[in-house]
mmCIF file with all atom_site columns, C-alpha atoms in Angstrom:
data_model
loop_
_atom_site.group_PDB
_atom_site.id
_atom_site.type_symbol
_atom_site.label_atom_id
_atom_site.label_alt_id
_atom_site.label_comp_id
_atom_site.label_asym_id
_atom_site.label_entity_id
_atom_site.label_seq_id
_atom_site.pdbx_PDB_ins_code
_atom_site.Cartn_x
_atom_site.Cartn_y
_atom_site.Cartn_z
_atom_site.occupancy
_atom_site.B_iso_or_equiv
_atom_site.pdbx_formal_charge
_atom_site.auth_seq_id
_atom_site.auth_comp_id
_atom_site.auth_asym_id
_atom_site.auth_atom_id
_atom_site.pdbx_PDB_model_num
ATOM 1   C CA . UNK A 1 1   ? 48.465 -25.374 -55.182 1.00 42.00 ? 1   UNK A CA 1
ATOM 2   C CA . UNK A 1 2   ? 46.436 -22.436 -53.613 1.00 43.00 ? 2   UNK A CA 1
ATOM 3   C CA . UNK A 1 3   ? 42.815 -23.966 -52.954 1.00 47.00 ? 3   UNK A CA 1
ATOM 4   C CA . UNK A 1 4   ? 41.333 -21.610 -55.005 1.00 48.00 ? 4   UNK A CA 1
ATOM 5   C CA . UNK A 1 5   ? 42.780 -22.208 -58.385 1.00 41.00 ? 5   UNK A CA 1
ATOM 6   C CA . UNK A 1 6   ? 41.283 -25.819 -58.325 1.00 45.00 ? 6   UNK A CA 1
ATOM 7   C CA . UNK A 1 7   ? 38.329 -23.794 -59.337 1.00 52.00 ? 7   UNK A CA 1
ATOM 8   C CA . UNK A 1 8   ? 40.096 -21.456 -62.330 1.00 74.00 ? 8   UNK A CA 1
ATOM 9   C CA . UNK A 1 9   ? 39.997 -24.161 -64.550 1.00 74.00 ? 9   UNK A CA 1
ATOM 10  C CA . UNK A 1 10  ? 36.250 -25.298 -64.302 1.00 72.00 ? 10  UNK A CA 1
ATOM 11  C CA . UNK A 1 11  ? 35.128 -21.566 -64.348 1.00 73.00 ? 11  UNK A CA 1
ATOM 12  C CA . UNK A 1 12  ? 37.118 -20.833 -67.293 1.00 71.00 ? 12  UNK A CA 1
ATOM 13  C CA . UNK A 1 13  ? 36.572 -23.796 -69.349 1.00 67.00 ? 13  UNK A CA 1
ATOM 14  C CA . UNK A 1 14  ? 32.661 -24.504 -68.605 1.00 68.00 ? 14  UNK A CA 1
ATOM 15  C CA . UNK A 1 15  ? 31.237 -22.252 -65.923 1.00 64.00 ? 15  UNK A CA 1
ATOM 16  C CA . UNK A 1 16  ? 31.511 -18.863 -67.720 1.00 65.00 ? 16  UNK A CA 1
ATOM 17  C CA . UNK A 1 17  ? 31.532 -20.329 -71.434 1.00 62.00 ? 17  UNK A CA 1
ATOM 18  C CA . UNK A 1 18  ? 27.994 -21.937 -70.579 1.00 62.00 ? 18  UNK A CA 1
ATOM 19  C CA . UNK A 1 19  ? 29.780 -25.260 -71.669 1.00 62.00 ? 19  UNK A CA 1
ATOM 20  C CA . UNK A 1 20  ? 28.460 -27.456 -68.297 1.00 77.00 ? 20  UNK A CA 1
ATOM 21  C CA . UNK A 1 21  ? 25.487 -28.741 -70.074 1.00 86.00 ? 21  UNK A CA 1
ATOM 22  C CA . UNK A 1 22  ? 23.709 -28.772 -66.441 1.00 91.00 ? 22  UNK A CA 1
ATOM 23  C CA . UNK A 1 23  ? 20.309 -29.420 -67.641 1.00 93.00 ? 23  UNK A CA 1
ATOM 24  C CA . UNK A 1 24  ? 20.770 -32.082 -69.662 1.00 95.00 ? 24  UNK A CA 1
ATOM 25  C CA . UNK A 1 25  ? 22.430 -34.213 -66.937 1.00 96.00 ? 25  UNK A CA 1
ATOM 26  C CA . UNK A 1 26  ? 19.051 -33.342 -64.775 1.00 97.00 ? 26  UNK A CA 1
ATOM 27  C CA . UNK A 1 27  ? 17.040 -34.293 -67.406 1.00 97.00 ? 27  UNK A CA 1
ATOM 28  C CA . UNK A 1 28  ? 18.823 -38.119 -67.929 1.00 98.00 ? 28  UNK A CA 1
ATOM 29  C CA . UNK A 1 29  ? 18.758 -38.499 -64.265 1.00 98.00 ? 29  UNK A CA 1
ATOM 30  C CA . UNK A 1 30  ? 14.686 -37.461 -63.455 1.00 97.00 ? 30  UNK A CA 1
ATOM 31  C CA . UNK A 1 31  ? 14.208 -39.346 -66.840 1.00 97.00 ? 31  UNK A CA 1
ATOM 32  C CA . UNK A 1 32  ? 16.579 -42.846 -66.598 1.00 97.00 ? 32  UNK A CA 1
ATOM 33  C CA . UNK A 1 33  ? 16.708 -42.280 -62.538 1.00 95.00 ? 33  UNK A CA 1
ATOM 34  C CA . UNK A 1 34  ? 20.671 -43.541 -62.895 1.00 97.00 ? 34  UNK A CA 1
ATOM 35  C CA . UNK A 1 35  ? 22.352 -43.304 -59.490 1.00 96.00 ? 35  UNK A CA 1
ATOM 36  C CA . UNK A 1 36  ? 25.860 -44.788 -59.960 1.00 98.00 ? 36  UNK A CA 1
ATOM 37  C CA . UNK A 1 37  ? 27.937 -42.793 -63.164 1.00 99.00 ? 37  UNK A CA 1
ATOM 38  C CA . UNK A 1 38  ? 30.880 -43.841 -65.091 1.00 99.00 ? 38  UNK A CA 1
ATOM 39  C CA . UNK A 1 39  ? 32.487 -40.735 -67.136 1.00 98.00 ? 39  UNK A CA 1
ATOM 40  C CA . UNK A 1 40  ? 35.437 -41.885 -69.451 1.00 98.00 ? 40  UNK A CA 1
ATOM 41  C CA . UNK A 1 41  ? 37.335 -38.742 -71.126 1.00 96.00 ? 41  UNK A CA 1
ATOM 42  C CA . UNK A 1 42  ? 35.969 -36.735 -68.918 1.00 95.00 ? 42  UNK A CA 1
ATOM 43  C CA . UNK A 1 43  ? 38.707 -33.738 -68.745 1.00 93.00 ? 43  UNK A CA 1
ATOM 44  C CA . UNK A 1 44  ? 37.781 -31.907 -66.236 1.00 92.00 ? 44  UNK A CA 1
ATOM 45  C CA . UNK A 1 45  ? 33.994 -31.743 -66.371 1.00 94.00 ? 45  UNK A CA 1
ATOM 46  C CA . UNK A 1 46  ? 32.539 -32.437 -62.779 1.00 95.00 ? 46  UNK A CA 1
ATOM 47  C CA . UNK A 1 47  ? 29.150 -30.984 -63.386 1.00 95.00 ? 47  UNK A CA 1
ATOM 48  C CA . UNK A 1 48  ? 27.437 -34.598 -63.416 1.00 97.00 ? 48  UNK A CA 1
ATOM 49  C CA . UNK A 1 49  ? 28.239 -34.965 -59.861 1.00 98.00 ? 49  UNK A CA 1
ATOM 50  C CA . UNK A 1 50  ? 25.900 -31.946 -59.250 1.00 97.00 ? 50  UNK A CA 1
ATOM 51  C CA . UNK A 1 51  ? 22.817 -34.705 -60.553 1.00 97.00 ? 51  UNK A CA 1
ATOM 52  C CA . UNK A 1 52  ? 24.401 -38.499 -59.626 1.00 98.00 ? 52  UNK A CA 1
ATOM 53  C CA . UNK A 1 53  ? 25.909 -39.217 -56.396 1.00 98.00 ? 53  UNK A CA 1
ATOM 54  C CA . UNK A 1 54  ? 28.043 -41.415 -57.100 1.00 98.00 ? 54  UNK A CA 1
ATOM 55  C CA . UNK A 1 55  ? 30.358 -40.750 -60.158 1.00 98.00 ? 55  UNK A CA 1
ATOM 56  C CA . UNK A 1 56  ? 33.656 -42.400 -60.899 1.00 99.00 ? 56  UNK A CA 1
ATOM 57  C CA . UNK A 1 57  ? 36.082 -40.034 -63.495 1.00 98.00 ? 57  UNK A CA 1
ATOM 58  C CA . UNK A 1 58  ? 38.709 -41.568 -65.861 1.00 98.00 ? 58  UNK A CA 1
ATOM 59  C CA . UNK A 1 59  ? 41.165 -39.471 -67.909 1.00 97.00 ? 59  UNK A CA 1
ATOM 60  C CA . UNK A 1 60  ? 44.935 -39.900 -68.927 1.00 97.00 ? 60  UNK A CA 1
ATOM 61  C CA . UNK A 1 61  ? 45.369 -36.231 -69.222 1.00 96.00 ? 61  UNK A CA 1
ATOM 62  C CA . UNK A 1 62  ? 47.947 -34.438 -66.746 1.00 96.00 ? 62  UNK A CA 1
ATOM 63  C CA . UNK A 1 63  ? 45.331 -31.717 -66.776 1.00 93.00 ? 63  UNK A CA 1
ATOM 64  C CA . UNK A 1 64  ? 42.546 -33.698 -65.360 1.00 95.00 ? 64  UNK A CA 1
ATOM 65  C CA . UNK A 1 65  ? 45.198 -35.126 -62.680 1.00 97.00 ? 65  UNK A CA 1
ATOM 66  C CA . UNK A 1 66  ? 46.025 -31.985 -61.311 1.00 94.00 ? 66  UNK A CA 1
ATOM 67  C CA . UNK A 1 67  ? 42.686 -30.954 -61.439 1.00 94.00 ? 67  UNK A CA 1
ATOM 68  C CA . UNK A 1 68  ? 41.438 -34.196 -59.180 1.00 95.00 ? 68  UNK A CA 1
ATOM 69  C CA . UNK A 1 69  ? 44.315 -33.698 -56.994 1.00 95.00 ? 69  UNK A CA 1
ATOM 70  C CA . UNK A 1 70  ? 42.538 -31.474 -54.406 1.00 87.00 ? 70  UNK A CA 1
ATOM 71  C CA . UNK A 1 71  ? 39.442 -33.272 -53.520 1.00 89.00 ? 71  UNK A CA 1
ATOM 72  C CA . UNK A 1 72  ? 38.076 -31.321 -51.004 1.00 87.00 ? 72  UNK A CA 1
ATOM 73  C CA . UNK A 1 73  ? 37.680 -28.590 -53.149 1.00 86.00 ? 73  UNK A CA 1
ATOM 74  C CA . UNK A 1 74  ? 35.867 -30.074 -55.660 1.00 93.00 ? 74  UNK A CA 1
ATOM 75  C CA . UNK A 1 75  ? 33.708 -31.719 -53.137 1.00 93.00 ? 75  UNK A CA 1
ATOM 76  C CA . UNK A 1 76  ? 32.927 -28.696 -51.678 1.00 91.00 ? 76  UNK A CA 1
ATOM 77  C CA . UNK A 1 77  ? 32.329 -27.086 -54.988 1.00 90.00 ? 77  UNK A CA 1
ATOM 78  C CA . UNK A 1 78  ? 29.627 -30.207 -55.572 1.00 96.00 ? 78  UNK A CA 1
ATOM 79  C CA . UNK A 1 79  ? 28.120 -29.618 -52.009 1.00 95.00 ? 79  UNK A CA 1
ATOM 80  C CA . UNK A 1 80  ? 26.953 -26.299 -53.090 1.00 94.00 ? 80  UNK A CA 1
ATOM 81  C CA . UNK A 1 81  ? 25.756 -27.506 -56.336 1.00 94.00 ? 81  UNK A CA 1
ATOM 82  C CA . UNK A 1 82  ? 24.054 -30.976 -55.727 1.00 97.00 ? 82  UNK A CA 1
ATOM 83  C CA . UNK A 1 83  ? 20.569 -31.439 -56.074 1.00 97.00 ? 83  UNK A CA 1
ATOM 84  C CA . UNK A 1 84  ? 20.294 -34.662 -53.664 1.00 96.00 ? 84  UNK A CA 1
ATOM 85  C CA . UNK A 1 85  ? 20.783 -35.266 -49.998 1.00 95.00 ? 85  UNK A CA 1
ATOM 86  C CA . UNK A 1 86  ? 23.359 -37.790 -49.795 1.00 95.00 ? 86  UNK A CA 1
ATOM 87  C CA . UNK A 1 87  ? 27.429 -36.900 -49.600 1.00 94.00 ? 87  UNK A CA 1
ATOM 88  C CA . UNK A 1 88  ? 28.570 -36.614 -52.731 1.00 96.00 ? 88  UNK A CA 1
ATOM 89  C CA . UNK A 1 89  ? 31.300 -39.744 -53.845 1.00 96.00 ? 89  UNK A CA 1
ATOM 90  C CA . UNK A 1 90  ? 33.431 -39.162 -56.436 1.00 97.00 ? 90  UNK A CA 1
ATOM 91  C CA . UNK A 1 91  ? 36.454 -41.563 -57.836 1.00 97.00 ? 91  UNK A CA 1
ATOM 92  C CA . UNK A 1 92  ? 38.947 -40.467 -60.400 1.00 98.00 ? 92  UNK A CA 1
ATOM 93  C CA . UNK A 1 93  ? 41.256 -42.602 -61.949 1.00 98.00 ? 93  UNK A CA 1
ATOM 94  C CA . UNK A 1 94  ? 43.884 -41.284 -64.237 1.00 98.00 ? 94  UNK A CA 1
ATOM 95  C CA . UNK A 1 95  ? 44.720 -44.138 -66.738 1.00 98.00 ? 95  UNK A CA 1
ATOM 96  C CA . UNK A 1 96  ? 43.739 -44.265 -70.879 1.00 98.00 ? 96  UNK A CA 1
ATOM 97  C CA . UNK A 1 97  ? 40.109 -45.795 -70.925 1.00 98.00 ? 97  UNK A CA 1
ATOM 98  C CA . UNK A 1 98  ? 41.191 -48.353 -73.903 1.00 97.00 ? 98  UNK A CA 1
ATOM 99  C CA . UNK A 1 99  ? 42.552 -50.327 -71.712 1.00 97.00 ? 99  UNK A CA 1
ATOM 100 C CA . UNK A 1 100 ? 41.719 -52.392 -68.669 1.00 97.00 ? 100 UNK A CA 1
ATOM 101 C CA . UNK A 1 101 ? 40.489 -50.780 -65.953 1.00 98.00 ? 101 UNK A CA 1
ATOM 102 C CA . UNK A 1 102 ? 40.379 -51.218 -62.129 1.00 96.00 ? 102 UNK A CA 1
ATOM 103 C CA . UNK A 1 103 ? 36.538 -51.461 -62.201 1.00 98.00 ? 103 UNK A CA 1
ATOM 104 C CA . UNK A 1 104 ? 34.256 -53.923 -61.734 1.00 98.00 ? 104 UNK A CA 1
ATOM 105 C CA . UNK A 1 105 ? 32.055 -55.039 -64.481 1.00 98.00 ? 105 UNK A CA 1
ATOM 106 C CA . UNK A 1 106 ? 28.692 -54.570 -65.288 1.00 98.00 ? 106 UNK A CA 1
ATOM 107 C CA . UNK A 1 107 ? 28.653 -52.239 -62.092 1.00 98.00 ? 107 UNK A CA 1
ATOM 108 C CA . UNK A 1 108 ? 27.245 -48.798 -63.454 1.00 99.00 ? 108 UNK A CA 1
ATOM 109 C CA . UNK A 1 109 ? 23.547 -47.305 -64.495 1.00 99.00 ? 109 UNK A CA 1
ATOM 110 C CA . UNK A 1 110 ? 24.867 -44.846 -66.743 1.00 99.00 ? 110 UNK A CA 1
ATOM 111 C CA . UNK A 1 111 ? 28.324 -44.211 -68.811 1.00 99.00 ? 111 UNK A CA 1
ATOM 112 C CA . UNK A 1 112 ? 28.864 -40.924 -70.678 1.00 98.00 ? 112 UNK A CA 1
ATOM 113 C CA . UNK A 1 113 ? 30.385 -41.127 -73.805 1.00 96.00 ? 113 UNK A CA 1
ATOM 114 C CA . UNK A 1 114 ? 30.975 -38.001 -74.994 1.00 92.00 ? 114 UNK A CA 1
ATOM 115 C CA . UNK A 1 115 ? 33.447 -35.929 -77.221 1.00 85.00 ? 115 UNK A CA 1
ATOM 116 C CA . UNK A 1 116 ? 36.038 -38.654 -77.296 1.00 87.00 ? 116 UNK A CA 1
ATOM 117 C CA . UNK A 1 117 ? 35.940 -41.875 -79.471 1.00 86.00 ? 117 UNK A CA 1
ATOM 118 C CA . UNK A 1 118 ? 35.737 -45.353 -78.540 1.00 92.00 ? 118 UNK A CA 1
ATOM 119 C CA . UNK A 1 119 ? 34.529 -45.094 -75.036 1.00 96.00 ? 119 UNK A CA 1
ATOM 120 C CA . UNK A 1 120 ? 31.184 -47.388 -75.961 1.00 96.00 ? 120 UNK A CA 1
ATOM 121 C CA . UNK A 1 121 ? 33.329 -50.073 -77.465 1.00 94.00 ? 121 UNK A CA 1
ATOM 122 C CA . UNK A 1 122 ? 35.932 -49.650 -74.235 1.00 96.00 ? 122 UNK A CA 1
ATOM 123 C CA . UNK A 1 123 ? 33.770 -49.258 -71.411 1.00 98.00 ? 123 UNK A CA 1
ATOM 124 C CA . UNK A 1 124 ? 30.618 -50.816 -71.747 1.00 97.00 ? 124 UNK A CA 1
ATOM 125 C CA . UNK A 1 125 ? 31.444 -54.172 -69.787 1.00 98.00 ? 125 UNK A CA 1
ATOM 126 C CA . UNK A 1 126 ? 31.698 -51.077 -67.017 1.00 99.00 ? 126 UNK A CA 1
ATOM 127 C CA . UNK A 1 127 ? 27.278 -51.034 -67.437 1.00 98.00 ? 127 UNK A CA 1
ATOM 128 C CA . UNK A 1 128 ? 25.103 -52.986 -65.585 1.00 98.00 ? 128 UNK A CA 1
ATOM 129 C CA . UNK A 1 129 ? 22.613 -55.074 -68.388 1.00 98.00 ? 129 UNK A CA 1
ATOM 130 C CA . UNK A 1 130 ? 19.574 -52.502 -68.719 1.00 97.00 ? 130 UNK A CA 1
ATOM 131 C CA . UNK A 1 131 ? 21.817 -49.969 -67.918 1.00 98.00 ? 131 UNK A CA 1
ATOM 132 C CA . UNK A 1 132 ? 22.497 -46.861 -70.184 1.00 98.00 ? 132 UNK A CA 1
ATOM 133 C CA . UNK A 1 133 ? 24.644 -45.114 -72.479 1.00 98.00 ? 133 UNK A CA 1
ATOM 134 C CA . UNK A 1 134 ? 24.424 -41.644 -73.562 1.00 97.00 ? 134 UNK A CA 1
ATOM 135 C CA . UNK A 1 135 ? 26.734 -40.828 -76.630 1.00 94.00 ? 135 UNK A CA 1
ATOM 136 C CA . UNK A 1 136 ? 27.077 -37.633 -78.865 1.00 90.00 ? 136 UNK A CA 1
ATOM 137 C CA . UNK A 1 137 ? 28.660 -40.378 -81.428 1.00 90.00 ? 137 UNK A CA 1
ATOM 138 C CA . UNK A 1 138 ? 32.055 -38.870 -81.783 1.00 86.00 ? 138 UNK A CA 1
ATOM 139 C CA . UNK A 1 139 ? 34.118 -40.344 -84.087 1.00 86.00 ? 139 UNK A CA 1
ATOM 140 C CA . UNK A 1 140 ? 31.051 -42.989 -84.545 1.00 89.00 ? 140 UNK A CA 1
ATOM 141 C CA . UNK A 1 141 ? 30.896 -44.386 -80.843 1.00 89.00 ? 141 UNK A CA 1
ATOM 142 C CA . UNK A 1 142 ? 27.230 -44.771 -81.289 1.00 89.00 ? 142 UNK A CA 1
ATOM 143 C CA . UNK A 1 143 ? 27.126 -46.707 -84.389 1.00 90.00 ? 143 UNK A CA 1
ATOM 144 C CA . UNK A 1 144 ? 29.889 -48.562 -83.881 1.00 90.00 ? 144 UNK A CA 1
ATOM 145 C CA . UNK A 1 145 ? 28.399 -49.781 -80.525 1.00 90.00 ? 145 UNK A CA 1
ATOM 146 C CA . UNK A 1 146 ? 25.267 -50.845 -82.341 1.00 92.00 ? 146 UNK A CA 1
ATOM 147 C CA . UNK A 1 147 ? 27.211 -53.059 -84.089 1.00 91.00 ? 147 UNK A CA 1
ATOM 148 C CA . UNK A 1 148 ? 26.852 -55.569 -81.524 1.00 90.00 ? 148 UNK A CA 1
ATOM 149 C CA . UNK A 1 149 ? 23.568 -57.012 -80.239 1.00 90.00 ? 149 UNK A CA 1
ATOM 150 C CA . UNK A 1 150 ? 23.850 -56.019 -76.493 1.00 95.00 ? 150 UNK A CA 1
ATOM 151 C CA . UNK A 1 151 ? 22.695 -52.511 -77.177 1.00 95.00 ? 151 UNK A CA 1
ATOM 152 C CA . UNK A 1 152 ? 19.938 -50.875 -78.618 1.00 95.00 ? 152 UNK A CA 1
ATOM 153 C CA . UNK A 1 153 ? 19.418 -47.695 -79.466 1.00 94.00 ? 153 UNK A CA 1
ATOM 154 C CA . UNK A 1 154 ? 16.192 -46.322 -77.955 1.00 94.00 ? 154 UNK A CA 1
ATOM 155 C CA . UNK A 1 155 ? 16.278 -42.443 -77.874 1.00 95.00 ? 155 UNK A CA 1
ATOM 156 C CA . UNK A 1 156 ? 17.970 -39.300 -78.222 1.00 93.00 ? 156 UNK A CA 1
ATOM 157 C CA . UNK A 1 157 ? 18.422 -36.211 -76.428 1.00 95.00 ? 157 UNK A CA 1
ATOM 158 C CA . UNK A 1 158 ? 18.659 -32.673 -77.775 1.00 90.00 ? 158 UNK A CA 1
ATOM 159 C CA . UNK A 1 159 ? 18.266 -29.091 -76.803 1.00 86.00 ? 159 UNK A CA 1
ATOM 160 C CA . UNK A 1 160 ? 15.063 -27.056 -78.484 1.00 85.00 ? 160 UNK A CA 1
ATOM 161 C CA . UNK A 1 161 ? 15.025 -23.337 -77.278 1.00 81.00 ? 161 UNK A CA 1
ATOM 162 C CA . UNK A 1 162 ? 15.661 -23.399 -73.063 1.00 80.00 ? 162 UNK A CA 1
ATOM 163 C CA . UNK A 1 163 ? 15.229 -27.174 -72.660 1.00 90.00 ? 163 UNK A CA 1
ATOM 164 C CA . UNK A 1 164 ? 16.664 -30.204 -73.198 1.00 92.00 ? 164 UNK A CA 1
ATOM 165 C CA . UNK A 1 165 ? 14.036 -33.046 -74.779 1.00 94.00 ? 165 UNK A CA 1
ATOM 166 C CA . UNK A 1 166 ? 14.196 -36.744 -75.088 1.00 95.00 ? 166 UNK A CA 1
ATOM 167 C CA . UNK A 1 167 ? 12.604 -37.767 -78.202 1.00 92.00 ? 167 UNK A CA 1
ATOM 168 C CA . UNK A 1 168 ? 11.571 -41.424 -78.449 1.00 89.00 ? 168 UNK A CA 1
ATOM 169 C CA . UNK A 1 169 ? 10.707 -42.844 -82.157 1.00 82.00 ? 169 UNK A CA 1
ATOM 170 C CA . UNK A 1 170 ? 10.833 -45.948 -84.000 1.00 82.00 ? 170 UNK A CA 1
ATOM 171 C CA . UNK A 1 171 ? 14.089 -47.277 -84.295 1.00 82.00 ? 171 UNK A CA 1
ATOM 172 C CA . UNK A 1 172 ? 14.051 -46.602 -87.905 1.00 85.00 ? 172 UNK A CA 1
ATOM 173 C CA . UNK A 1 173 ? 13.461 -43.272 -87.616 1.00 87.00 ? 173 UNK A CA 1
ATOM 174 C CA . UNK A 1 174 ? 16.156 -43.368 -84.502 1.00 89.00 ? 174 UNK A CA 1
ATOM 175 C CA . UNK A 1 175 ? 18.511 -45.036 -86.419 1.00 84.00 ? 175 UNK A CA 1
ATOM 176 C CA . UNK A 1 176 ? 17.876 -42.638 -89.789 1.00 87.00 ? 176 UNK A CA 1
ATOM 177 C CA . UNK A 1 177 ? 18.822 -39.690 -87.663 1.00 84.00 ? 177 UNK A CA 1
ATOM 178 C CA . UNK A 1 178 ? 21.884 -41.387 -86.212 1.00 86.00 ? 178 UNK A CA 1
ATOM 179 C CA . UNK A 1 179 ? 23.188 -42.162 -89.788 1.00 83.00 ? 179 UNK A CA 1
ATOM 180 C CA . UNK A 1 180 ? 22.600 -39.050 -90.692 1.00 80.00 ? 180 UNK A CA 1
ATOM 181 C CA . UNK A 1 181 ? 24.400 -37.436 -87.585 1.00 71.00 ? 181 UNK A CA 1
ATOM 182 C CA . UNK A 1 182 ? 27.450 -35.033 -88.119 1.00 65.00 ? 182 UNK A CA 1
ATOM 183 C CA . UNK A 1 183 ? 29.299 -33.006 -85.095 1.00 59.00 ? 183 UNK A CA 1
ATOM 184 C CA . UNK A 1 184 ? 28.280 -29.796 -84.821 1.00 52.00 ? 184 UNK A CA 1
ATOM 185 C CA . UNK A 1 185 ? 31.244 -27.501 -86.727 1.00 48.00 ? 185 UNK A CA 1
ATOM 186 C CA . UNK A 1 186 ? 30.145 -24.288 -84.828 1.00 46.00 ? 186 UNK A CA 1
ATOM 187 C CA . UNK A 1 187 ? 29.480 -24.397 -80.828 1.00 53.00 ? 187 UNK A CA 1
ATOM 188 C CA . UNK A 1 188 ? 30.172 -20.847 -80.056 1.00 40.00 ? 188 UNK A CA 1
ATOM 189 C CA . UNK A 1 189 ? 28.662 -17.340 -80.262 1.00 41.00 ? 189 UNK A CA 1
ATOM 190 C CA . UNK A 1 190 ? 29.566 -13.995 -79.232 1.00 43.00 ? 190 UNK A CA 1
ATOM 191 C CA . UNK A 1 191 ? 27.039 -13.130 -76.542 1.00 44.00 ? 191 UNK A CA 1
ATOM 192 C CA . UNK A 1 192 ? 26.857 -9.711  -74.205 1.00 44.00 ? 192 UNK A CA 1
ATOM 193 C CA . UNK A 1 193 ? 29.019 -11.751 -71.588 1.00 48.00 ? 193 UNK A CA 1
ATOM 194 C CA . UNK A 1 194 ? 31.691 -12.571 -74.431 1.00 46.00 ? 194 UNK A CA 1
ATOM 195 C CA . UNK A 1 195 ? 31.401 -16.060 -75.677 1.00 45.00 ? 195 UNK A CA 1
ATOM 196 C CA . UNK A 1 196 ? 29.396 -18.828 -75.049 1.00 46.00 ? 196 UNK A CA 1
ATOM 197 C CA . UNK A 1 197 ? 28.711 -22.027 -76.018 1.00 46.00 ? 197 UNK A CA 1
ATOM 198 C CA . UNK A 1 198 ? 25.693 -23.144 -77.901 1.00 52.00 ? 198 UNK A CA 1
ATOM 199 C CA . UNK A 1 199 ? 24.758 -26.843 -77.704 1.00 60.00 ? 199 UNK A CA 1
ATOM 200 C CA . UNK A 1 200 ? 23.505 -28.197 -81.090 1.00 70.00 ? 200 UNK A CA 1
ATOM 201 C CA . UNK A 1 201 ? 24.602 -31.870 -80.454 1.00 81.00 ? 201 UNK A CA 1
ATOM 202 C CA . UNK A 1 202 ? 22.184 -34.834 -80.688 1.00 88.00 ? 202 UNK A CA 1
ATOM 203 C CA . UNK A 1 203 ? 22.661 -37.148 -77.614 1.00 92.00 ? 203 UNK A CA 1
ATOM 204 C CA . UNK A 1 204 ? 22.047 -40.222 -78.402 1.00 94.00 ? 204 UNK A CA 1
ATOM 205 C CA . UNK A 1 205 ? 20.170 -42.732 -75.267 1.00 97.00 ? 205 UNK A CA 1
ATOM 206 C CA . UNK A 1 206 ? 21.617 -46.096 -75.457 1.00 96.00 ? 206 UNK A CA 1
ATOM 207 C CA . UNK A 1 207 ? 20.636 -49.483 -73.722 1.00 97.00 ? 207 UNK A CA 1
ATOM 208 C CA . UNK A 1 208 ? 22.475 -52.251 -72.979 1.00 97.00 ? 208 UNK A CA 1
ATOM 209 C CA . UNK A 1 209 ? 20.460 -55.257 -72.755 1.00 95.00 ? 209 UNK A CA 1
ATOM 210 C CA . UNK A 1 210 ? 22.854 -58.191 -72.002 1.00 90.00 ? 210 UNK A CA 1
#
């Protein structure tokens, strides 16, 4: 593999399509301070490791293995993106996330749960108690995950003009807008630069309490 292709992929697929959603990892970390990131079904998406130092990937995709192969590449690529001092660590472990993991428990700030289902219900043991969980609810993670009573829902994240915002309500009103959450059907729009992606998901801020 020619060191440079490691990069094609990420370029392609979220650099140039606007699709890295950089801001609204700064925002959860200067807002929930996480330090230590679990990302299940993560493809190939290594843009949290330019906010959180430490970030451990998991996908069962060949895609995402070959990707994860060269690691000094990608390293390098976070070196000139990070915003914090320390060396970048990352971990990625190519196995389905349903299923036991080589992790210890209740070891993490901060899991992403996003565009693939079940990852709440899966990986949650993965999150220290007070820990969080930030979920665009596909395919209901969120509200399946509030099924039980070690999480709460207590905010959610979206993007208004430039910026990303938390919003913190009631949980009634919280929970209202979760019910009445749907994925986004459209994502993309023809720009000058050809097309882009427009984020119009809700994120939804969850904490484990036990």
């Amino acid at each position: 593999m020619r060191k440079d292709n490691i990069k094609d992929p990420y370029r392609r697929f979220y650099a140039n399509l606007g699709f890295e959603r950089a801001d609204l990892f700064g925002l959860i970390k200067n807002k929930y301070n996480c330090n230590t990131v679990l990302y299940p079904g993560c493809s190939i998406h290594i843009t949290p490791s330019f906010y959180f130092q430490h970030v451990v990937y998991v996908d069962i995709s060949e895609e995402a293995r070959n990707f994860f192969q060269d690691t000094q590449n990608i390293i390098n690529r976070i070196n000139s993106n990070k915003k914090y001092k320390q060396s970048a660590y990352i971990k990625f472990i190519h196995d389905d996330y349903t299923k036991q993991l080589t992790l210890r428990e209740n070891n993490y700030d901060l899991l992403i749960a996003i565009y693939a289902g079940g990852i709440t219900k899966s990986c949650k043991k993965y999150i220290k108690p007070g820990g969080i969980i930030v979920t665009n609810n596909h395919h209901n993670d969120a509200q399946e995950a509030l099924r039980n009573s070690d999480v709460r829902l207590e905010a959610l994240i979206r993007r208004k003009g430039r910026k990303y915002q938390v919003e913190e309500s009631t949980r009634e009103k919280l929970l209202k807008t979760l019910q009445n959450h749907s994925i986004p059907l459209k994502n993309m729009r023809n720009s000058n630069n050809g097309m882009e992606y427009v984020d119009n998901e809700y994120y939804f801020v969850l904490r484990k309490t036990c």
